[in-house]
């Protein structure tokens, strides 16, 4: 009940921004900004893809127009070569282009994919039709050459076989037939038809250029708009990130530094920072006050051995309880004065008491101010070593050797004595088996001649 009242009073005292609330707000803002940014990025990618596709379409259509032009020019070239050289292979090349290669038809099919029903497609279709019309004259000229050369009718292409010469041409001599064929494919009428084909192809390219240019303008404008939106979102995200870091510094890092310094200086924490840190500081301060009071009480009760002036058995037990709750690495030593009974029997109890005082004084002076030497029996001592790890065992062994050297070479008239020491380490405070492990190590020292120090080793 009392604890609940204290908690309520503590909460009423605290005023501050909650980290959890700030965190949720920042996460929400970040999520919204990231979603908008991803959306803008996707739209930018889409616009870029449209621009890219427009260029690809333009290049493809340009290639299609060039393909029709090349195909038509190739037919003209082969027809003219046939009339000039009279070699049948040129006629064969001509009809290979017409029936197999079919570059003109392929060009029209490709353009239809992009501009079906558009003016560009109509212009190219017109160019193909003009080229087909021109083929009539070219095939007629081939018929004249074939007949003038007397080629076998059956060996001629079907299109040439089906041509019937005009009545005026049938009576021409072979030389005149050749001249007539050349006049057809090299004449002004033929060239005019070729110019019309070129004009239709040029109109196709002009139409494609206009359409592509308009697409590029539209897509570029859309791309610029999306990129401007992207820049704005990135700027907002940058500001939000900077604000987040500033709040982290003000609400978390700075209070942490203050609290760490307070802990290092072993003083009460300043109540600063966010709500959570203020609550932590007040709670720590309560614990700090209780801890100081408990430690003062333990130290007071521990200094009551009337003979040696060090911690007695009762204080030792309280220290064990305290270090069971304090989960820190530590060491523990059990120390026996070797053959102390002989000193008592041989020199008397008064001398024996002087020896015990000397041992207690050496233990206090030989170990750190933060260590706890204690007398836990008649001639039995112990030392609790907080914040001590096994890698420092050699330092402890050296210290015990120095103590034994002092006790074995007395300069105060007291008899020689030595210490047998057994030690053990724990990573998590004074565990239940720490005393047992140290006692086992002490047993080994006694079994091996006494006057020494050993630490418990896991089997």
Short mmCIF file of C-alpha atoms in Angstrom, two decimals:
data_model
loop_
_atom_site.label_atom_id
_atom_site.label_comp_id
_atom_site.label_asym_id
_atom_site.label_seq_id
_atom_site.Cartn_x
_atom_site.Cartn_y
_atom_site.Cartn_z
CA UNK A 1 0.00 0.00 0.00
CA UNK A 2 2.80 2.38 0.98
CA UNK A 3 4.69 1.52 -2.20
CA UNK A 4 1.62 2.28 -4.35
CA UNK A 5 1.18 5.69 -2.70
CA UNK A 6 4.86 6.48 -3.33
CA UNK A 7 4.52 5.53 -7.01
CA UNK A 8 1.48 7.78 -7.39
CA UNK A 9 3.25 10.70 -5.72
CA UNK A 10 6.26 10.15 -7.97
CA UNK A 11 4.14 10.19 -11.12
CA UNK A 12 2.46 13.42 -10.02
CA UNK A 13 5.89 15.04 -9.56
CA UNK A 14 7.08 14.17 -13.08
CA UNK A 15 6.35 16.45 -16.00
CA UNK A 16 7.98 15.83 -19.35
CA UNK A 17 7.70 14.54 -22.89
CA UNK A 18 7.33 10.78 -23.14
CA UNK A 19 9.85 9.07 -25.43
CA UNK A 20 7.23 6.49 -26.39
CA UNK A 21 4.87 9.23 -27.62
CA UNK A 22 7.61 11.01 -29.57
CA UNK A 23 8.74 7.69 -31.00
CA UNK A 24 5.26 6.81 -32.25
CA UNK A 25 4.79 10.25 -33.82
CA UNK A 26 8.16 10.08 -35.57
CA UNK A 27 7.49 6.55 -36.81
CA UNK A 28 4.10 7.66 -38.19
CA UNK A 29 5.60 10.71 -39.93
CA UNK A 30 8.47 8.64 -41.33
CA UNK A 31 6.11 5.97 -42.64
CA UNK A 32 3.94 8.56 -44.38
CA UNK A 33 6.98 10.27 -45.91
CA UNK A 34 8.51 6.99 -47.04
CA UNK A 35 5.24 5.87 -48.62
CA UNK A 36 4.91 9.18 -50.47
CA UNK A 37 8.58 9.02 -51.51
CA UNK A 38 8.26 5.45 -52.78
CA UNK A 39 5.10 6.43 -54.66
CA UNK A 40 6.88 9.40 -56.23
CA UNK A 41 9.86 7.20 -57.11
CA UNK A 42 7.60 4.66 -58.80
CA UNK A 43 5.90 7.42 -60.77
CA UNK A 44 9.27 8.89 -61.77
CA UNK A 45 10.35 5.44 -62.93
CA UNK A 46 7.13 5.15 -64.91
CA UNK A 47 7.66 8.52 -66.58
CA UNK A 48 11.25 7.65 -67.35
CA UNK A 49 10.10 4.37 -68.85
CA UNK A 50 7.62 6.24 -71.04
CA UNK A 51 10.35 8.60 -72.24
CA UNK A 52 12.60 5.65 -72.91
CA UNK A 53 9.83 3.79 -74.76
CA UNK A 54 9.11 6.88 -76.87
CA UNK A 55 12.73 6.98 -77.96
CA UNK A 56 12.73 3.25 -78.62
CA UNK A 57 9.55 3.60 -80.70
CA UNK A 58 11.06 6.45 -82.65
CA UNK A 59 14.22 4.48 -83.38
CA UNK A 60 12.19 1.40 -84.36
CA UNK A 61 9.96 3.42 -86.69
CA UNK A 62 12.97 5.15 -88.19
CA UNK A 63 14.48 1.73 -88.84
CA UNK A 64 11.19 0.56 -90.39
CA UNK A 65 11.16 3.54 -92.76
CA UNK A 66 14.77 2.93 -93.66
CA UNK A 67 13.96 -0.76 -94.23
CA UNK A 68 11.26 0.09 -96.77
CA UNK A 69 13.55 2.59 -98.45
CA UNK A 70 16.36 0.03 -98.60
CA UNK A 71 14.02 -2.65 -99.93
CA UNK A 72 12.66 -0.38 -102.67
CA UNK A 73 16.15 0.86 -103.57
CA UNK A 74 17.41 -2.72 -103.73
CA UNK A 75 14.65 -3.70 -106.19
CA UNK A 76 15.51 -0.70 -108.34
CA UNK A 77 19.20 -1.55 -108.22
CA UNK A 78 18.68 -5.20 -109.20
CA UNK A 79 16.25 -4.27 -112.01
CA UNK A 80 18.68 -1.70 -113.42
CA UNK A 81 21.65 -4.07 -113.11
CA UNK A 82 19.69 -6.72 -114.99
CA UNK A 83 18.91 -4.33 -117.84
CA UNK A 84 22.53 -3.17 -117.98
CA UNK A 85 24.51 -6.38 -117.49
CA UNK A 86 21.86 -8.80 -118.89
CA UNK A 87 22.90 -11.25 -116.12
CA UNK A 88 19.98 -13.45 -114.91
CA UNK A 89 21.32 -13.49 -111.34
CA UNK A 90 20.11 -9.92 -110.81
CA UNK A 91 16.60 -10.95 -111.80
CA UNK A 92 16.86 -13.82 -109.32
CA UNK A 93 18.05 -11.40 -106.60
CA UNK A 94 15.11 -9.16 -107.40
CA UNK A 95 12.50 -11.85 -106.85
CA UNK A 96 14.31 -13.20 -103.77
CA UNK A 97 13.76 -9.78 -102.25
CA UNK A 98 10.13 -9.72 -103.40
CA UNK A 99 9.11 -13.18 -102.17
CA UNK A 100 11.61 -14.13 -99.44
CA UNK A 101 13.38 -11.17 -97.86
CA UNK A 102 10.32 -8.88 -98.09
CA UNK A 103 11.93 -5.91 -96.38
CA UNK A 104 9.23 -3.49 -97.48
CA UNK A 105 6.38 -5.59 -96.11
CA UNK A 106 8.31 -6.24 -92.90
CA UNK A 107 8.82 -2.50 -92.44
CA UNK A 108 5.10 -1.84 -92.81
CA UNK A 109 4.22 -4.59 -90.32
CA UNK A 110 6.68 -3.17 -87.79
CA UNK A 111 5.33 0.35 -88.14
CA UNK A 112 1.75 -0.91 -87.81
CA UNK A 113 2.65 -2.17 -84.33
CA UNK A 114 3.37 1.40 -83.19
CA UNK A 115 1.23 3.65 -85.39
CA UNK A 116 -1.68 1.63 -86.77
CA UNK A 117 -4.36 4.02 -88.05
CA UNK A 118 -1.99 6.97 -87.69
CA UNK A 119 -0.84 9.34 -90.45
CA UNK A 120 2.68 7.93 -90.22
CA UNK A 121 1.41 4.44 -91.02
CA UNK A 122 -0.72 5.76 -93.88
CA UNK A 123 2.25 7.54 -95.43
CA UNK A 124 4.39 4.42 -95.30
CA UNK A 125 1.55 2.31 -96.70
CA UNK A 126 1.33 4.82 -99.55
CA UNK A 127 5.08 4.46 -100.12
CA UNK A 128 4.71 0.66 -100.32
CA UNK A 129 1.84 0.97 -102.79
CA UNK A 130 3.89 3.32 -104.97
CA UNK A 131 6.78 0.83 -104.78
CA UNK A 132 4.43 -1.99 -105.84
CA UNK A 133 3.21 0.15 -108.73
CA UNK A 134 6.83 0.70 -109.72
CA UNK A 135 7.38 -3.06 -109.71
CA UNK A 136 5.03 -3.38 -112.69
CA UNK A 137 7.43 -1.31 -114.81
CA UNK A 138 10.47 -3.14 -113.43
CA UNK A 139 9.03 -6.59 -114.20
CA UNK A 140 7.96 -5.39 -117.67
CA UNK A 141 11.56 -4.25 -118.30
CA UNK A 142 12.79 -7.70 -117.15
CA UNK A 143 10.38 -9.34 -119.58
CA UNK A 144 11.83 -7.28 -122.43
CA UNK A 145 15.40 -8.24 -121.49
CA UNK A 146 14.53 -11.94 -121.06
CA UNK A 147 12.82 -12.07 -124.46
CA UNK A 148 15.62 -10.12 -126.15
CA UNK A 149 18.14 -12.59 -124.70
CA UNK A 150 16.04 -15.57 -125.72
CA UNK A 151 15.87 -17.11 -122.26
CA UNK A 152 13.79 -20.23 -121.84
CA UNK A 153 10.26 -19.24 -120.91
CA UNK A 154 9.93 -22.07 -118.42
CA UNK A 155 13.00 -20.89 -116.48
CA UNK A 156 11.64 -17.41 -115.91
CA UNK A 157 9.89 -16.38 -112.65
CA UNK A 158 6.11 -16.69 -112.86
CA UNK A 159 5.66 -12.92 -112.54
CA UNK A 160 7.85 -12.39 -115.63
CA UNK A 161 6.18 -15.21 -117.56
CA UNK A 162 2.75 -13.67 -117.02
CA UNK A 163 3.76 -10.32 -118.56
CA UNK A 164 2.39 -9.76 -122.09
CA UNK A 165 4.40 -7.29 -124.13
CA UNK A 166 2.60 -4.41 -125.72
CA UNK A 167 1.95 -4.74 -129.43
CA UNK A 168 4.39 -1.94 -130.21
CA UNK A 169 7.16 -3.68 -128.26
CA UNK A 170 6.61 -7.12 -129.76
CA UNK A 171 8.01 -6.10 -133.12
CA UNK A 172 11.19 -4.53 -131.73
CA UNK A 173 14.59 -6.00 -132.42
CA UNK A 174 16.64 -7.47 -129.64
CA UNK A 175 18.77 -4.34 -129.36
CA UNK A 176 15.71 -2.12 -129.30
CA UNK A 177 14.07 -4.30 -126.64
CA UNK A 178 17.15 -3.84 -124.44
CA UNK A 179 17.11 -0.09 -125.04
CA UNK A 180 13.38 0.01 -124.34
CA UNK A 181 13.91 -1.86 -121.02
CA UNK A 182 16.68 0.50 -119.98
CA UNK A 183 14.56 3.52 -120.90
CA UNK A 184 11.82 2.24 -118.59
CA UNK A 185 14.03 1.87 -115.45
CA UNK A 186 16.22 4.88 -116.11
CA UNK A 187 13.59 7.22 -117.51
CA UNK A 188 12.20 10.39 -115.96
CA UNK A 189 8.80 8.81 -115.26
CA UNK A 190 10.50 6.03 -113.28
CA UNK A 191 12.61 8.53 -111.38
CA UNK A 192 9.55 10.63 -110.62
CA UNK A 193 7.89 7.55 -109.09
CA UNK A 194 11.01 6.94 -107.00
CA UNK A 195 10.89 10.55 -105.78
CA UNK A 196 7.25 10.08 -104.77
CA UNK A 197 8.23 7.00 -102.73
CA UNK A 198 10.96 9.01 -101.02
CA UNK A 199 8.48 11.82 -100.32
CA UNK A 200 6.04 9.39 -98.72
CA UNK A 201 8.85 7.98 -96.52
CA UNK A 202 9.88 11.55 -95.60
CA UNK A 203 6.27 12.33 -94.66
CA UNK A 204 6.25 9.21 -92.51
CA UNK A 205 9.37 10.34 -90.67
CA UNK A 206 8.01 13.86 -90.21
CA UNK A 207 4.77 12.49 -88.74
CA UNK A 208 6.69 10.11 -86.45
CA UNK A 209 8.91 12.99 -85.35
CA UNK A 210 5.90 15.17 -84.46
CA UNK A 211 4.17 12.39 -82.53
CA UNK A 212 7.37 11.43 -80.68
CA UNK A 213 8.22 15.05 -79.94
CA UNK A 214 4.79 15.60 -78.37
CA UNK A 215 5.13 12.42 -76.32
CA UNK A 216 8.57 13.51 -75.16
CA UNK A 217 7.24 16.95 -74.14
CA UNK A 218 4.37 15.40 -72.16
CA UNK A 219 6.53 12.77 -70.49
CA UNK A 220 9.36 15.21 -69.75
CA UNK A 221 6.94 17.63 -68.12
CA UNK A 222 5.49 14.80 -66.03
CA UNK A 223 8.99 13.58 -65.14
CA UNK A 224 10.06 17.07 -64.06
CA UNK A 225 6.94 17.41 -61.89
CA UNK A 226 7.53 14.03 -60.23
CA UNK A 227 11.22 14.79 -59.61
CA UNK A 228 10.28 18.15 -58.04
CA UNK A 229 7.86 16.29 -55.76
CA UNK A 230 10.64 13.81 -54.94
CA UNK A 231 13.00 16.65 -53.99
CA UNK A 232 10.37 18.21 -51.73
CA UNK A 233 9.71 14.89 -49.99
CA UNK A 234 13.44 14.25 -49.54
CA UNK A 235 13.83 17.74 -48.04
CA UNK A 236 10.95 17.13 -45.63
CA UNK A 237 12.41 13.74 -44.73
CA UNK A 238 15.79 15.37 -44.10
CA UNK A 239 14.23 17.96 -41.77
CA UNK A 240 12.30 15.21 -39.97
CA UNK A 241 15.51 13.17 -39.56
CA UNK A 242 17.41 16.17 -38.18
CA UNK A 243 14.52 16.89 -35.78
CA UNK A 244 14.58 13.24 -34.68
CA UNK A 245 18.31 13.39 -33.92
CA UNK A 246 17.91 16.66 -32.03
CA UNK A 247 15.15 15.15 -29.88
CA UNK A 248 17.24 12.02 -29.32
CA UNK A 249 20.12 14.22 -28.15
CA UNK A 250 17.92 16.39 -25.92
CA UNK A 251 15.66 13.67 -24.51
CA UNK A 252 17.98 10.64 -24.40
CA UNK A 253 21.71 11.18 -24.99
CA UNK A 254 22.16 14.33 -22.89
CA UNK A 255 20.20 12.93 -19.91
CA UNK A 256 22.13 9.66 -20.23
CA UNK A 257 25.45 11.53 -20.05
CA UNK A 258 24.24 13.41 -16.98
CA UNK A 259 23.06 10.20 -15.29
CA UNK A 260 26.28 8.32 -16.16
CA UNK A 261 28.35 11.11 -14.61
CA UNK A 262 26.17 10.99 -11.50
CA UNK A 263 26.70 7.23 -11.24
CA UNK A 264 30.47 7.62 -11.74
CA UNK A 265 30.58 10.30 -9.05
CA UNK A 266 28.36 8.16 -6.82
CA UNK A 267 25.80 10.86 -6.24
CA UNK A 268 22.06 11.22 -6.77
CA UNK A 269 20.85 11.67 -10.34
CA UNK A 270 19.63 14.97 -11.73
CA UNK A 271 15.96 14.83 -12.69
CA UNK A 272 16.22 15.83 -16.38
CA UNK A 273 15.29 14.70 -19.88
CA UNK A 274 12.13 12.90 -20.97
CA UNK A 275 9.40 11.58 -18.71
CA UNK A 276 10.99 8.12 -18.67
CA UNK A 277 14.42 9.45 -17.66
CA UNK A 278 12.95 11.62 -14.97
CA UNK A 279 11.06 8.65 -13.60
CA UNK A 280 14.26 6.59 -13.75
CA UNK A 281 16.21 9.30 -11.91
CA UNK A 282 13.65 9.55 -9.10
CA UNK A 283 13.55 5.77 -8.74
CA UNK A 284 17.35 5.55 -8.76
CA UNK A 285 17.58 8.28 -6.14
CA UNK A 286 15.21 6.36 -3.87
CA UNK A 287 17.30 3.22 -4.28
CA UNK A 288 20.50 5.22 -3.86
CA UNK A 289 19.34 6.59 -0.52
CA UNK A 290 18.29 3.15 0.69
CA UNK A 291 21.57 1.65 -0.53
CA UNK A 292 23.66 4.27 1.26
CA UNK A 293 21.71 3.74 4.46
CA UNK A 294 22.10 -0.03 4.23
CA UNK A 295 25.81 0.19 3.49
CA UNK A 296 26.34 2.57 6.42
CA UNK A 297 24.51 0.17 8.68
CA UNK A 298 26.48 -2.83 7.38
CA UNK A 299 29.79 -1.06 7.81
CA UNK A 300 28.83 -0.03 11.33
CA UNK A 301 27.86 -3.56 12.30
CA UNK A 302 30.89 -5.04 10.58
CA UNK A 303 33.48 -3.17 12.65
CA UNK A 304 32.80 -4.88 15.95
CA UNK A 305 35.44 -7.55 16.37
CA UNK A 306 36.94 -6.31 19.64
CA UNK A 307 40.30 -7.97 19.06
CA UNK A 308 41.22 -7.30 15.42
CA UNK A 309 39.00 -4.33 14.53
CA UNK A 310 37.88 -5.93 11.23
CA UNK A 311 34.54 -7.36 10.13
CA UNK A 312 33.22 -10.07 12.40
CA UNK A 313 31.19 -13.15 11.51
CA UNK A 314 27.85 -11.33 11.72
CA UNK A 315 29.05 -8.53 9.46
CA UNK A 316 30.53 -11.09 7.07
CA UNK A 317 27.15 -12.84 6.76
CA UNK A 318 25.45 -9.53 5.97
CA UNK A 319 28.08 -8.76 3.35
CA UNK A 320 27.42 -12.13 1.75
CA UNK A 321 23.70 -11.32 1.60
CA UNK A 322 24.38 -7.94 0.05
CA UNK A 323 26.69 -9.35 -2.60
CA UNK A 324 24.23 -12.09 -3.47
CA UNK A 325 21.90 -9.31 -4.67
CA UNK A 326 24.71 -7.36 -6.35
CA UNK A 327 25.43 -9.31 -9.54
CA UNK A 328 29.03 -8.27 -10.13
CA UNK A 329 32.22 -10.30 -10.73
CA UNK A 330 34.06 -10.96 -7.48
CA UNK A 331 36.65 -13.07 -5.70
CA UNK A 332 36.58 -14.71 -2.28
CA UNK A 333 39.44 -15.91 -0.05
CA UNK A 334 39.38 -18.16 3.05
CA UNK A 335 42.52 -17.78 5.17
CA UNK A 336 43.79 -20.01 7.98
CA UNK A 337 46.69 -19.16 10.31
CA UNK A 338 48.81 -22.33 10.08
CA UNK A 339 49.28 -24.27 13.35
CA UNK A 340 47.92 -21.40 15.41
CA UNK A 341 47.09 -23.79 18.28
CA UNK A 342 50.82 -24.38 18.75
CA UNK A 343 51.34 -20.63 19.13
CA UNK A 344 48.60 -20.43 21.76
CA UNK A 345 49.89 -23.46 23.62
CA UNK A 346 53.55 -22.47 23.36
CA UNK A 347 53.43 -18.70 23.85
CA UNK A 348 50.12 -18.15 25.56
CA UNK A 349 46.83 -16.62 24.49
CA UNK A 350 48.08 -13.07 24.80
CA UNK A 351 50.77 -13.65 22.20
CA UNK A 352 48.25 -15.54 20.10
CA UNK A 353 45.96 -12.50 20.21
CA UNK A 354 48.85 -10.28 19.06
CA UNK A 355 49.47 -12.63 16.12
CA UNK A 356 45.78 -12.43 15.12
CA UNK A 357 45.89 -8.64 15.30
CA UNK A 358 49.01 -8.63 13.15
CA UNK A 359 47.37 -10.88 10.55
CA UNK A 360 44.23 -8.67 10.47
CA UNK A 361 46.36 -5.53 10.07
CA UNK A 362 48.34 -7.06 7.20
CA UNK A 363 45.11 -8.11 5.46
CA UNK A 364 43.66 -4.60 5.77
CA UNK A 365 46.83 -2.99 4.50
CA UNK A 366 47.56 -5.58 1.84
CA UNK A 367 44.25 -5.46 -0.01
CA UNK A 368 42.27 -2.63 -1.63
CA UNK A 369 40.15 -0.16 0.29
CA UNK A 370 37.09 -1.58 -1.48
CA UNK A 371 37.81 -5.14 -0.28
CA UNK A 372 36.31 -6.63 2.87
CA UNK A 373 38.68 -8.58 5.18
CA UNK A 374 36.83 -10.39 7.97
CA UNK A 375 37.53 -12.65 10.96
CA UNK A 376 35.05 -15.49 10.65
CA UNK A 377 36.45 -17.82 13.31
CA UNK A 378 39.16 -18.17 15.97
CA UNK A 379 42.14 -18.26 13.57
CA UNK A 380 40.12 -18.17 10.35
CA UNK A 381 39.83 -15.10 8.16
CA UNK A 382 38.11 -14.27 4.84
CA UNK A 383 38.37 -11.53 2.25
CA UNK A 384 35.58 -10.49 -0.13
CA UNK A 385 37.00 -8.93 -3.31
CA UNK A 386 34.32 -7.01 -5.32
CA UNK A 387 34.91 -6.41 -9.06
CA UNK A 388 37.66 -9.04 -9.20
CA UNK A 389 38.08 -11.57 -12.00
CA UNK A 390 40.09 -14.78 -12.36
CA UNK A 391 42.66 -13.17 -14.67
CA UNK A 392 44.00 -11.30 -11.60
CA UNK A 393 44.61 -14.47 -9.56
CA UNK A 394 48.38 -14.14 -10.05
CA UNK A 395 48.28 -10.69 -8.41
CA UNK A 396 46.50 -12.15 -5.38
CA UNK A 397 48.97 -15.07 -5.14
CA UNK A 398 51.85 -12.60 -5.18
CA UNK A 399 50.20 -10.58 -2.39
CA UNK A 400 49.77 -13.73 -0.24
CA UNK A 401 53.44 -14.61 -0.78
CA UNK A 402 54.41 -11.14 0.47
CA UNK A 403 52.21 -11.55 3.54
CA UNK A 404 53.71 -14.95 4.31
CA UNK A 405 57.21 -13.55 3.90
CA UNK A 406 56.39 -10.83 6.44
CA UNK A 407 54.89 -13.34 8.91
CA UNK A 408 57.77 -15.80 8.53
CA UNK A 409 60.36 -13.05 9.11
CA UNK A 410 58.92 -11.07 12.03
CA UNK A 411 60.74 -8.01 13.38
CA UNK A 412 58.36 -7.40 16.29
CA UNK A 413 59.26 -10.28 18.56
CA UNK A 414 56.19 -12.33 17.70
CA UNK A 415 56.55 -15.97 16.70
CA UNK A 416 56.69 -17.07 13.07
CA UNK A 417 53.39 -18.03 11.47
CA UNK A 418 52.16 -18.52 7.90
CA UNK A 419 48.87 -18.36 6.03
CA UNK A 420 47.08 -21.02 3.99
CA UNK A 421 44.72 -19.41 1.51
CA UNK A 422 42.01 -20.91 -0.68
CA UNK A 423 40.23 -18.76 -3.26
CA UNK A 424 37.43 -18.85 -5.83
CA UNK A 425 35.83 -16.44 -8.31
CA UNK A 426 32.22 -15.71 -9.34
CA UNK A 427 30.87 -13.74 -12.29
CA UNK A 428 27.53 -12.98 -10.62
CA UNK A 429 27.98 -11.97 -6.99
CA UNK A 430 28.36 -14.16 -3.92
CA UNK A 431 26.84 -17.40 -5.18
CA UNK A 432 25.82 -20.26 -2.93
CA UNK A 433 28.79 -22.44 -3.90
CA UNK A 434 31.48 -19.72 -3.76
CA UNK A 435 32.35 -20.43 -0.12
CA UNK A 436 32.48 -24.17 -0.79
CA UNK A 437 34.82 -23.75 -3.76
CA UNK A 438 37.21 -21.55 -1.77
CA UNK A 439 37.13 -24.05 1.11
CA UNK A 440 38.05 -26.88 -1.27
CA UNK A 441 40.97 -24.83 -2.57
CA UNK A 442 42.09 -24.20 1.04
CA UNK A 443 41.94 -27.92 1.74
CA UNK A 444 44.32 -28.56 -1.17
CA UNK A 445 46.79 -26.01 0.23
CA UNK A 446 46.76 -27.71 3.62
CA UNK A 447 47.22 -31.12 2.03
CA UNK A 448 50.25 -29.85 0.14
CA UNK A 449 52.29 -28.43 2.95
CA UNK A 450 50.34 -25.27 3.95
CA UNK A 451 51.84 -21.75 3.60
CA UNK A 452 50.50 -20.99 0.17
CA UNK A 453 47.59 -19.95 -2.01
CA UNK A 454 45.46 -21.87 -4.46
CA UNK A 455 42.30 -21.11 -6.43
CA UNK A 456 39.45 -23.45 -7.19
CA UNK A 457 39.68 -25.05 -10.62
CA UNK A 458 36.69 -26.59 -12.36
CA UNK A 459 37.15 -30.36 -12.85
#
